């Protein structure tokens, strides 16, 4: 609900301009890139209930505070606009506060997602991998359904009432849900005693290591040669506080990426991150392109529903394949299905009705030719280079499906005439919709592999780095669209997206091959052991 409304509010706040939305997207992606490992390290070091409660409180309170600021801005915007001399300073301050609060809410949401979906679930299901797979699939199904109906509820309020009332509705919902979620999380924590048991990292080891570095800078004796632990700890406290904090943050980030790299499922996680660099999804890029090809908003809504149904089929496929063939084979089958369906999108680039034209690049590079300039203006379609759907978060979690209503954002977009043929656009959306089956099944496969193979002591920091990788690859997709914004260039983005997807799946194939070889060796050794007990 908040992701839906935030994009609308930013557009309304800046006069139907996407500048604030783009800034918000870059801030969100950059913050997760920088703080992803630190968030994961914090999750690993603190008790599970405190992490969940703190993340929940920060997330909901940030959203609530942001709603209050937005309500004040929307209520007194006319009065502020009359103060021309003070409007710029006040508006910039309000924009900064809104973006900072929203970014803080997103960081807390990332921490809560890692805590619940990557840690709590593993502990709750224990060694029962079948139950873990079923719970992962059930949560993803709920995500899809909620991400469709939640925006509808607040969207109706904002449509029939106002933005101020919409902010108030979200504010009240967050306050109520904060209490309900707090009670539910506490109840689950009480019902599952293993959640209270957590392997703690030895904080003293880091302090002593840091002290040794500091002493070496001053040519002092190493800490291990000190006489007593008490003297060592006293010496640690003498270090400058800013030096300790900054160095600890840098070391945590470095160690987090190293821990991510040395995981046995590193290639599988990296392959999943590569799937984020794609325009072949139901975000504003694809829907905006569809508008230029004469597709109506009502038809896009129907396609979104079909996409949601396709995603549900993917969760069912995952549970069936995993049960009969195991995780590794499930990932391979899902990858092949995903790539096969996306080939329809590549065929759409060269099918009748496609606007694909590489000649647009020569027009863009020939700036000195007035004829080319006029031709470019004639072919220019009024679509924003990095435009996203108003009902979708900037740089969203691609494992979620968000409701689409393009009419507000695209009020100023004048679609082109109807194409000569609809074969191209039919192939494009057929591929995108059908590919969701393999995509969701593959996403669940890698998620469970990460859950099963990451040690408990590193579960938070590794998943934090995984989130950073996902946002990094999504930024690459964001930059791709900025560099090639024209509908005539969309075909090139489709081909590049498929190359990134294939690269990601190849990484998984390499991992799966190693996994099967290792599994075969372990199985062979276990079969030989009873026959040769003396060995």
Coordinates of C-alpha atoms in Angstrom, one line a residue:
X1 CA 0.0 0.0 0.0
X2 CA 2.8 2.4 0.9
X3 CA 4.8 1.6 -2.2
X4 CA 1.8 2.3 -4.3
X5 CA 1.0 5.6 -2.7
X6 CA 4.6 6.9 -2.4
X7 CA 5.1 7.1 -6.2
X8 CA 1.8 8.9 -6.6
X9 CA 2.6 11.4 -3.9
X10 CA 6.1 12.2 -5.3
X11 CA 4.6 12.9 -8.7
X12 CA 1.8 15.0 -7.3
X13 CA 4.3 16.8 -5.0
X14 CA 6.5 17.9 -7.9
X15 CA 3.9 18.9 -10.4
X16 CA 3.5 15.7 -12.4
X17 CA 7.3 15.5 -13.0
X18 CA 9.3 12.4 -12.5
X19 CA 12.4 14.1 -11.1
X20 CA 11.6 13.3 -7.4
X21 CA 10.7 9.8 -8.3
X22 CA 14.0 9.3 -10.0
X23 CA 15.9 10.8 -7.1
X24 CA 14.0 8.6 -4.7
X25 CA 14.9 5.5 -6.8
X26 CA 18.5 6.4 -6.8
X27 CA 18.5 7.1 -3.1
X28 CA 16.8 3.8 -2.3
X29 CA 19.1 1.8 -4.5
X30 CA 22.2 3.5 -3.2
X31 CA 21.3 3.2 0.5
X32 CA 20.7 -0.6 0.2
X33 CA 24.0 -0.9 -1.7
X34 CA 25.9 0.9 1.0
X35 CA 24.1 -0.4 4.1
X36 CA 23.0 -3.9 3.0
X37 CA 26.0 -5.6 4.6
X38 CA 25.7 -3.5 7.8
X39 CA 22.0 -4.3 8.1
X40 CA 22.8 -8.0 7.7
X41 CA 25.6 -7.8 10.3
X42 CA 23.2 -6.1 12.8
X43 CA 20.7 -8.9 12.2
X44 CA 23.3 -11.5 13.0
X45 CA 24.6 -9.9 16.1
X46 CA 21.2 -9.1 17.8
X47 CA 18.5 -11.4 19.3
X48 CA 15.8 -12.3 16.8
X49 CA 12.9 -10.8 18.6
X50 CA 14.7 -7.4 19.1
X51 CA 15.7 -7.3 15.4
X52 CA 12.1 -8.0 14.3
X53 CA 10.5 -5.6 16.7
X54 CA 13.0 -2.8 16.0
X55 CA 12.7 -3.2 12.2
X56 CA 8.9 -3.2 12.4
X57 CA 8.8 -0.1 14.7
X58 CA 11.3 1.8 12.5
X59 CA 9.4 0.9 9.3
X60 CA 5.9 1.8 10.5
X61 CA 7.0 4.9 12.4
X62 CA 8.9 6.2 9.4
X63 CA 5.9 5.7 7.1
X64 CA 3.6 7.3 9.7
X65 CA 6.0 10.3 10.0
X66 CA 6.2 10.6 6.3
X67 CA 2.4 10.6 5.9
X68 CA 2.2 13.4 8.5
X69 CA 4.7 15.5 6.5
X70 CA 2.9 14.8 3.2
X71 CA -0.5 15.7 4.8
X72 CA 0.9 19.1 5.9
X73 CA 2.5 19.8 2.5
X74 CA -0.7 18.9 0.6
X75 CA -2.9 20.8 3.0
X76 CA -0.8 24.0 2.9
X77 CA 0.7 23.7 -0.6
X78 CA -1.3 26.6 -2.0
X79 CA -0.3 29.0 0.8
X80 CA 3.4 28.0 0.5
X81 CA 3.3 28.5 -3.3
X82 CA 2.2 32.1 -2.8
X83 CA 5.4 32.7 -0.9
X84 CA 7.6 32.7 -3.9
X85 CA 10.7 33.7 -2.1
X86 CA 10.4 31.0 0.6
X87 CA 8.9 28.3 -1.6
X88 CA 12.2 26.9 -3.0
X89 CA 13.8 26.5 0.5
X90 CA 10.6 25.1 2.1
X91 CA 9.9 22.7 -0.8
X92 CA 13.5 21.4 -1.0
X93 CA 13.4 20.8 2.8
X94 CA 10.1 19.0 2.5
X95 CA 11.3 16.9 -0.4
X96 CA 14.4 15.9 1.5
X97 CA 12.4 14.9 4.6
X98 CA 10.0 12.9 2.7
X99 CA 12.7 11.0 0.7
X100 CA 14.8 10.4 3.8
X101 CA 11.9 9.0 5.8
X102 CA 10.7 6.8 2.9
X103 CA 14.3 5.5 2.4
X104 CA 14.5 4.7 6.1
X105 CA 11.3 2.8 5.9
X106 CA 12.7 0.9 2.9
X107 CA 15.9 0.0 4.8
X108 CA 13.8 -1.2 7.8
X109 CA 11.6 -3.2 5.4
X110 CA 14.7 -4.9 4.0
X111 CA 15.9 -5.8 7.5
X112 CA 12.4 -7.2 8.4
X113 CA 12.2 -9.2 5.2
X114 CA 15.7 -10.8 5.7
X115 CA 14.8 -11.5 9.4
X116 CA 11.5 -13.2 8.7
X117 CA 11.8 -14.8 5.3
X118 CA 15.5 -15.7 5.4
X119 CA 16.0 -16.6 9.1
X120 CA 12.8 -17.2 11.1
X121 CA 11.3 -19.5 8.5
X122 CA 14.4 -21.7 8.5
X123 CA 14.4 -22.0 12.3
X124 CA 10.6 -22.6 12.4
X125 CA 10.7 -25.5 9.9
X126 CA 13.9 -27.0 11.3
X127 CA 15.3 -29.8 9.1
X128 CA 12.1 -30.4 7.3
X129 CA 13.0 -29.1 3.8
X130 CA 9.6 -30.0 2.4
X131 CA 7.9 -27.9 4.9
X132 CA 10.3 -25.1 4.2
X133 CA 9.5 -25.2 0.5
X134 CA 5.8 -25.2 1.2
X135 CA 6.1 -22.2 3.5
X136 CA 8.2 -20.3 1.0
X137 CA 5.7 -20.9 -1.7
X138 CA 2.7 -20.0 0.5
X139 CA 4.4 -16.7 1.5
X140 CA 5.0 -15.8 -2.2
X141 CA 1.4 -16.5 -3.0
X142 CA 0.3 -14.2 -0.3
X143 CA 2.7 -11.5 -1.6
X144 CA 1.2 -11.7 -5.0
X145 CA -2.4 -11.5 -3.8
X146 CA -1.7 -8.7 -1.3
X147 CA 0.3 -6.7 -3.8
X148 CA -2.7 -6.7 -6.1
X149 CA -5.5 -5.9 -3.7
X150 CA -3.6 -3.5 -1.3
X151 CA -3.0 -0.8 -3.9
X152 CA -6.7 -1.1 -4.9
X153 CA -7.9 -0.2 -1.5
X154 CA -5.8 2.9 -1.0
X155 CA -6.2 3.8 -4.7
X156 CA -10.0 4.0 -4.3
X157 CA -9.6 6.3 -1.3
X158 CA -7.2 8.6 -3.1
X159 CA -9.4 8.6 -6.2
X160 CA -12.8 9.3 -4.6
X161 CA -11.5 11.5 -1.7
X162 CA -8.1 13.2 -1.9
X163 CA -4.4 12.7 -1.4
X164 CA -4.6 14.1 2.2
X165 CA -7.3 11.5 3.1
X166 CA -5.2 8.9 1.4
X167 CA -2.2 9.8 3.6
X168 CA -4.5 9.7 6.6
X169 CA -5.8 6.2 5.6
X170 CA -2.2 4.9 5.3
X171 CA -1.2 6.6 8.6
X172 CA -4.1 4.9 10.5
X173 CA -3.4 1.6 8.8
X174 CA 0.3 1.7 9.8
X175 CA -0.5 2.5 13.4
X176 CA -3.0 -0.4 13.7
X177 CA -0.8 -2.9 11.8
X178 CA 2.1 -2.0 14.0
X179 CA 0.3 -3.2 17.1
X180 CA -1.1 -6.3 15.4
X181 CA 2.2 -7.3 13.8
X182 CA 4.0 -6.7 17.1
X183 CA 1.6 -9.1 18.9
X184 CA 1.8 -11.7 16.2
X185 CA 5.6 -11.7 16.0
X186 CA 5.8 -11.9 19.8
X187 CA 3.4 -14.8 19.8
X188 CA 5.4 -16.7 17.1
X189 CA 8.6 -16.1 19.1
X190 CA 7.0 -17.6 22.2
X191 CA 5.6 -20.6 20.3
X192 CA 8.9 -21.5 18.7
X193 CA 11.6 -21.8 21.5
X194 CA 14.5 -22.4 19.0
X195 CA 14.1 -18.7 17.9
X196 CA 15.5 -17.7 21.2
X197 CA 18.7 -19.6 20.6
X198 CA 21.1 -17.9 18.3
X199 CA 24.8 -18.4 17.7
X200 CA 26.5 -15.1 18.6
X201 CA 29.5 -13.6 17.0
X202 CA 32.4 -13.0 19.4
X203 CA 32.5 -9.2 19.6
X204 CA 35.7 -9.3 21.5
X205 CA 37.7 -10.8 18.6
X206 CA 36.9 -7.8 16.5
X207 CA 37.9 -5.4 19.2
X208 CA 41.3 -7.1 19.8
X209 CA 42.0 -7.3 16.0
X210 CA 41.2 -3.6 15.7
X211 CA 43.5 -2.8 18.6
X212 CA 46.4 -4.8 17.0
X213 CA 46.0 -2.7 13.8
X214 CA 46.0 0.5 15.8
X215 CA 49.0 -0.5 17.8
X216 CA 51.0 -1.6 14.7
X217 CA 50.4 1.9 13.4
X218 CA 52.3 3.2 16.4
X219 CA 54.9 0.4 16.5
X220 CA 53.5 -1.1 19.7
X221 CA 53.6 -4.7 20.8
X222 CA 50.8 -6.9 19.6
X223 CA 47.8 -7.3 21.9
X224 CA 48.3 -11.1 22.3
X225 CA 51.5 -10.3 24.3
X226 CA 49.7 -8.3 26.9
X227 CA 49.5 -9.9 30.3
X228 CA 45.8 -10.0 31.0
X229 CA 42.4 -9.8 29.1
X230 CA 41.4 -7.0 31.5
X231 CA 44.3 -4.8 30.3
X232 CA 43.4 -5.6 26.7
X233 CA 39.8 -4.5 27.1
X234 CA 40.9 -1.3 28.8
X235 CA 43.3 -0.6 26.0
X236 CA 40.5 -1.1 23.5
X237 CA 38.4 1.6 25.1
X238 CA 41.2 4.1 24.7
X239 CA 40.9 4.0 20.9
X240 CA 39.1 7.0 19.3
X241 CA 35.4 6.3 19.1
X242 CA 35.1 7.7 15.5
X243 CA 38.0 5.5 14.4
X244 CA 36.5 2.4 15.9
X245 CA 33.1 3.0 14.3
X246 CA 34.3 3.9 10.9
X247 CA 36.8 1.1 10.7
X248 CA 34.2 -1.3 12.0
X249 CA 31.7 -0.3 9.3
X250 CA 34.3 -0.6 6.5
X251 CA 35.5 -4.0 7.8
X252 CA 31.9 -5.2 8.1
X253 CA 31.1 -4.3 4.5
X254 CA 34.3 -5.9 3.3
X255 CA 33.8 -9.1 5.4
X256 CA 30.2 -9.2 4.3
X257 CA 31.1 -9.3 0.6
X258 CA 33.9 -11.8 1.3
X259 CA 31.4 -14.0 3.2
X260 CA 29.0 -13.8 0.3
X261 CA 31.7 -14.7 -2.2
X262 CA 32.9 -17.8 -0.3
X263 CA 29.4 -19.3 0.1
X264 CA 28.8 -22.6 -1.8
X265 CA 25.6 -21.0 -3.3
X266 CA 27.4 -17.9 -4.4
X267 CA 26.9 -18.5 -8.1
X268 CA 23.2 -19.3 -7.6
X269 CA 22.7 -16.0 -5.7
X270 CA 24.6 -14.1 -8.3
X271 CA 22.6 -15.7 -11.1
X272 CA 19.4 -14.6 -9.4
X273 CA 20.7 -11.0 -9.1
X274 CA 21.4 -11.0 -12.9
X275 CA 17.7 -11.6 -13.5
X276 CA 17.0 -8.1 -12.1
X277 CA 18.6 -6.5 -15.2
X278 CA 15.6 -6.8 -17.5
X279 CA 12.8 -4.7 -19.0
X280 CA 10.8 -7.9 -19.5
X281 CA 8.5 -7.4 -16.5
X282 CA 5.3 -5.5 -15.6
X283 CA 7.0 -2.3 -14.6
X284 CA 6.4 1.1 -16.1
X285 CA 9.0 0.6 -18.8
X286 CA 7.1 -2.3 -20.4
X287 CA 3.6 -0.8 -19.8
X288 CA 4.8 2.6 -21.2
X289 CA 6.0 0.9 -24.3
X290 CA 2.7 -0.9 -24.6
X291 CA 0.9 2.4 -24.6
X292 CA 2.9 3.6 -27.6
X293 CA 1.8 0.5 -29.4
X294 CA -1.9 1.2 -28.9
X295 CA -2.6 -1.0 -25.9
X296 CA -5.3 0.4 -23.5
X297 CA -5.1 0.6 -19.7
X298 CA -8.0 -1.7 -19.3
X299 CA -6.3 -4.4 -21.4
X300 CA -3.1 -3.9 -19.4
X301 CA -5.0 -4.5 -16.2
X302 CA -6.2 -7.8 -17.6
X303 CA -2.7 -8.7 -18.6
X304 CA -1.6 -8.0 -15.0
X305 CA -4.2 -10.4 -13.7
X306 CA -2.9 -13.1 -16.1
X307 CA 0.6 -12.4 -14.9
X308 CA -0.5 -12.8 -11.3
X309 CA -2.1 -16.2 -12.2
X310 CA 1.0 -17.2 -14.0
X311 CA 3.0 -16.4 -10.9
X312 CA 0.7 -18.6 -8.8
X313 CA 1.3 -21.4 -11.3
X314 CA 5.0 -20.9 -10.8
X315 CA 4.8 -21.5 -7.0
X316 CA 2.8 -24.7 -7.7
X317 CA 5.3 -25.9 -10.2
X318 CA 8.1 -25.3 -7.7
X319 CA 6.5 -27.4 -5.0
X320 CA 5.8 -30.3 -7.4
X321 CA 9.3 -30.3 -9.0
X322 CA 11.1 -30.0 -5.7
X323 CA 9.2 -32.9 -4.2
X324 CA 10.0 -35.3 -7.1
X325 CA 13.4 -34.1 -8.4
X326 CA 15.1 -32.0 -5.7
X327 CA 16.1 -28.4 -5.6
X328 CA 19.0 -28.5 -8.1
X329 CA 16.9 -30.1 -10.9
X330 CA 14.0 -27.8 -10.1
X331 CA 16.2 -24.8 -10.7
X332 CA 17.5 -26.2 -14.1
X333 CA 13.9 -26.9 -15.3
X334 CA 12.7 -23.5 -14.2
X335 CA 15.7 -21.8 -15.9
X336 CA 15.0 -23.6 -19.2
X337 CA 11.3 -22.8 -19.0
X338 CA 12.0 -19.1 -18.2
X339 CA 14.5 -18.6 -21.1
X340 CA 12.2 -20.5 -23.5
X341 CA 9.3 -18.3 -22.8
X342 CA 11.4 -15.1 -23.1
X343 CA 12.4 -16.2 -26.6
X344 CA 8.9 -15.1 -27.6
X345 CA 9.9 -11.6 -26.6
X346 CA 13.0 -11.7 -28.8
X347 CA 10.8 -12.9 -31.7
X348 CA 8.5 -9.9 -31.1
X349 CA 11.4 -7.6 -31.8
X350 CA 11.5 -8.7 -35.5
X351 CA 7.8 -9.6 -35.9
X352 CA 5.3 -7.5 -37.9
X353 CA 4.3 -4.4 -36.0
X354 CA 7.5 -3.9 -34.1
X355 CA 8.9 -0.3 -34.1
X356 CA 12.4 -1.6 -33.7
X357 CA 14.8 0.5 -35.7
X358 CA 18.6 0.7 -35.2
X359 CA 18.7 3.7 -37.4
X360 CA 17.5 5.8 -34.4
X361 CA 21.1 5.6 -33.0
X362 CA 22.5 7.3 -36.1
X363 CA 20.0 10.0 -35.8
X364 CA 20.9 10.6 -32.1
X365 CA 24.7 10.8 -32.9
X366 CA 24.2 13.2 -35.9
X367 CA 23.6 16.3 -33.9
X368 CA 25.0 18.7 -36.6
X369 CA 22.4 17.7 -39.2
X370 CA 19.3 19.8 -39.0
X371 CA 17.5 17.3 -41.2
X372 CA 18.3 14.5 -38.8
X373 CA 17.2 16.7 -36.0
X374 CA 13.8 17.3 -37.6
X375 CA 13.4 13.7 -38.3
X376 CA 14.2 12.8 -34.7
X377 CA 11.7 15.3 -33.5
X378 CA 9.1 13.8 -35.8
X379 CA 9.8 10.3 -34.5
X380 CA 10.1 11.4 -30.9
X381 CA 7.4 9.9 -28.7
X382 CA 6.6 11.8 -25.5
X383 CA 7.6 9.2 -23.0
X384 CA 9.9 9.7 -20.1
X385 CA 13.4 8.0 -20.3
X386 CA 13.2 6.5 -16.9
X387 CA 9.5 6.5 -16.3
X388 CA 8.0 4.0 -13.9
X389 CA 4.6 3.0 -13.0
X390 CA 3.0 5.3 -10.4
X391 CA 1.7 2.3 -8.5
X392 CA 5.0 0.6 -8.3
X393 CA 8.0 1.4 -6.1
X394 CA 11.1 2.7 -7.8
X395 CA 13.6 -0.2 -8.1
X396 CA 11.0 -2.7 -6.7
X397 CA 11.6 -6.2 -5.4
X398 CA 11.1 -8.2 -8.6
X399 CA 9.7 -11.1 -6.7
X400 CA 6.6 -9.0 -6.0
X401 CA 3.8 -8.2 -8.4
X402 CA 2.3 -4.7 -8.1
X403 CA -1.0 -3.5 -9.5
X404 CA -0.7 -1.2 -12.5
X405 CA -2.9 1.9 -13.3
X406 CA -1.0 3.9 -15.9
X407 CA -3.6 6.6 -16.6
X408 CA -2.4 9.1 -14.0
X409 CA 1.3 9.0 -14.9
X410 CA 0.7 8.8 -18.6
X411 CA -1.8 11.7 -18.8
X412 CA 0.6 13.7 -20.8
X413 CA 1.8 10.8 -22.9
X414 CA 0.3 10.8 -26.4
X415 CA 0.4 7.3 -27.7
X416 CA 1.3 6.7 -31.3
X417 CA -1.1 5.6 -33.9
X418 CA -2.2 2.0 -33.9
X419 CA 0.6 -0.3 -35.3
X420 CA 0.2 -2.0 -38.6
X421 CA 0.1 -5.4 -36.8
X422 CA -0.4 -6.5 -33.2
X423 CA 1.7 -9.6 -33.7
X424 CA 4.7 -8.1 -32.1
X425 CA 3.0 -6.8 -29.0
X426 CA 1.1 -10.1 -28.6
X427 CA 4.4 -12.1 -28.7
X428 CA 6.0 -9.7 -26.2
X429 CA 3.3 -10.0 -23.6
X430 CA 2.8 -13.7 -24.2
X431 CA 6.5 -14.2 -23.4
X432 CA 6.5 -12.0 -20.4
X433 CA 3.4 -13.6 -18.9
X434 CA 4.4 -17.2 -19.5
X435 CA 7.9 -16.5 -18.3
X436 CA 6.6 -15.7 -14.8
X437 CA 6.0 -19.4 -14.3
X438 CA 9.7 -20.3 -14.6
X439 CA 10.8 -17.0 -13.0
X440 CA 8.9 -17.6 -9.8
X441 CA 9.9 -21.2 -9.6
X442 CA 13.5 -20.3 -10.1
X443 CA 13.3 -17.5 -7.5
X444 CA 11.9 -19.9 -4.9
X445 CA 14.6 -22.4 -5.8
X446 CA 17.5 -20.0 -5.2
X447 CA 15.8 -18.6 -2.1
X448 CA 15.6 -22.1 -0.5
X449 CA 19.2 -22.9 -1.5
X450 CA 20.3 -19.7 0.3
X451 CA 18.2 -20.7 3.3
X452 CA 19.6 -24.2 3.6
X453 CA 23.3 -23.6 2.8
X454 CA 24.1 -20.3 4.6
X455 CA 25.4 -20.8 8.2
X456 CA 23.2 -19.4 10.8
X457 CA 25.9 -17.0 12.1
X458 CA 26.2 -15.5 8.6
X459 CA 22.6 -15.7 7.5
X460 CA 21.9 -12.0 8.0
X461 CA 25.0 -10.5 6.5
X462 CA 25.0 -12.7 3.4
X463 CA 21.3 -12.0 2.6
X464 CA 22.0 -8.3 3.2
X465 CA 24.7 -8.5 0.5
X466 CA 22.4 -10.5 -1.7
X467 CA 19.9 -7.6 -1.4
X468 CA 22.6 -5.2 -2.4
X469 CA 23.5 -7.2 -5.4
X470 CA 19.8 -7.3 -6.5
X471 CA 19.6 -3.5 -6.2
X472 CA 22.9 -3.1 -8.0
X473 CA 21.7 -5.1 -11.0
X474 CA 18.4 -3.3 -11.0
X475 CA 20.4 0.0 -11.2
X476 CA 22.0 -1.4 -14.4
X477 CA 18.6 -1.9 -15.8
X478 CA 17.6 1.6 -14.8
X479 CA 20.7 3.1 -16.6
X480 CA 20.0 1.0 -19.7
X481 CA 16.6 2.6 -20.1
X482 CA 18.0 6.1 -19.6
X483 CA 20.6 5.5 -22.4
X484 CA 18.0 4.0 -24.7
X485 CA 14.6 5.6 -24.0
X486 CA 13.0 5.6 -27.4
X487 CA 10.3 3.0 -28.4
X488 CA 12.4 2.2 -31.5
X489 CA 15.2 1.2 -29.1
X490 CA 13.1 -1.0 -26.9
X491 CA 13.9 -4.1 -29.0
X492 CA 17.6 -3.6 -28.2
X493 CA 16.8 -3.5 -24.5
X494 CA 14.8 -6.8 -24.9
X495 CA 17.8 -8.5 -26.5
X496 CA 20.2 -7.1 -23.8
X497 CA 17.8 -8.2 -21.1
X498 CA 17.7 -11.7 -22.4
X499 CA 21.5 -11.9 -22.5
X500 CA 21.6 -10.9 -18.8
X501 CA 18.9 -13.5 -18.0
X502 CA 20.8 -16.2 -19.8
X503 CA 24.0 -15.2 -18.1
X504 CA 22.3 -15.5 -14.7
X505 CA 20.9 -19.0 -15.6
X506 CA 24.3 -20.1 -16.9
X507 CA 25.8 -19.2 -13.5
X508 CA 23.1 -21.4 -11.8
X509 CA 23.9 -24.3 -14.2
X510 CA 27.5 -24.1 -13.1
X511 CA 26.5 -24.2 -9.5
X512 CA 24.0 -27.0 -10.1
X513 CA 26.7 -29.1 -11.8
X514 CA 29.0 -28.7 -8.9
X515 CA 26.1 -29.4 -6.5
X516 CA 25.2 -32.7 -8.2
X517 CA 28.8 -33.8 -8.3
X518 CA 29.2 -33.1 -4.6
X519 CA 25.9 -34.8 -3.9
X520 CA 27.0 -37.9 -5.9
X521 CA 30.3 -38.1 -4.0
X522 CA 28.5 -37.9 -0.6
X523 CA 26.0 -40.5 -1.6
X524 CA 28.7 -42.9 -2.9
X525 CA 30.7 -42.6 0.3
X526 CA 27.6 -43.2 2.4
X527 CA 26.8 -46.4 0.4
X528 CA 30.4 -47.7 0.8
X529 CA 30.7 -47.1 4.5
X530 CA 28.4 -49.9 5.7
X531 CA 30.1 -52.4 3.4
X532 CA 33.6 -51.6 4.7
X533 CA 33.2 -50.7 8.4
X534 CA 37.0 -51.1 8.9
X535 CA 37.7 -48.2 6.5

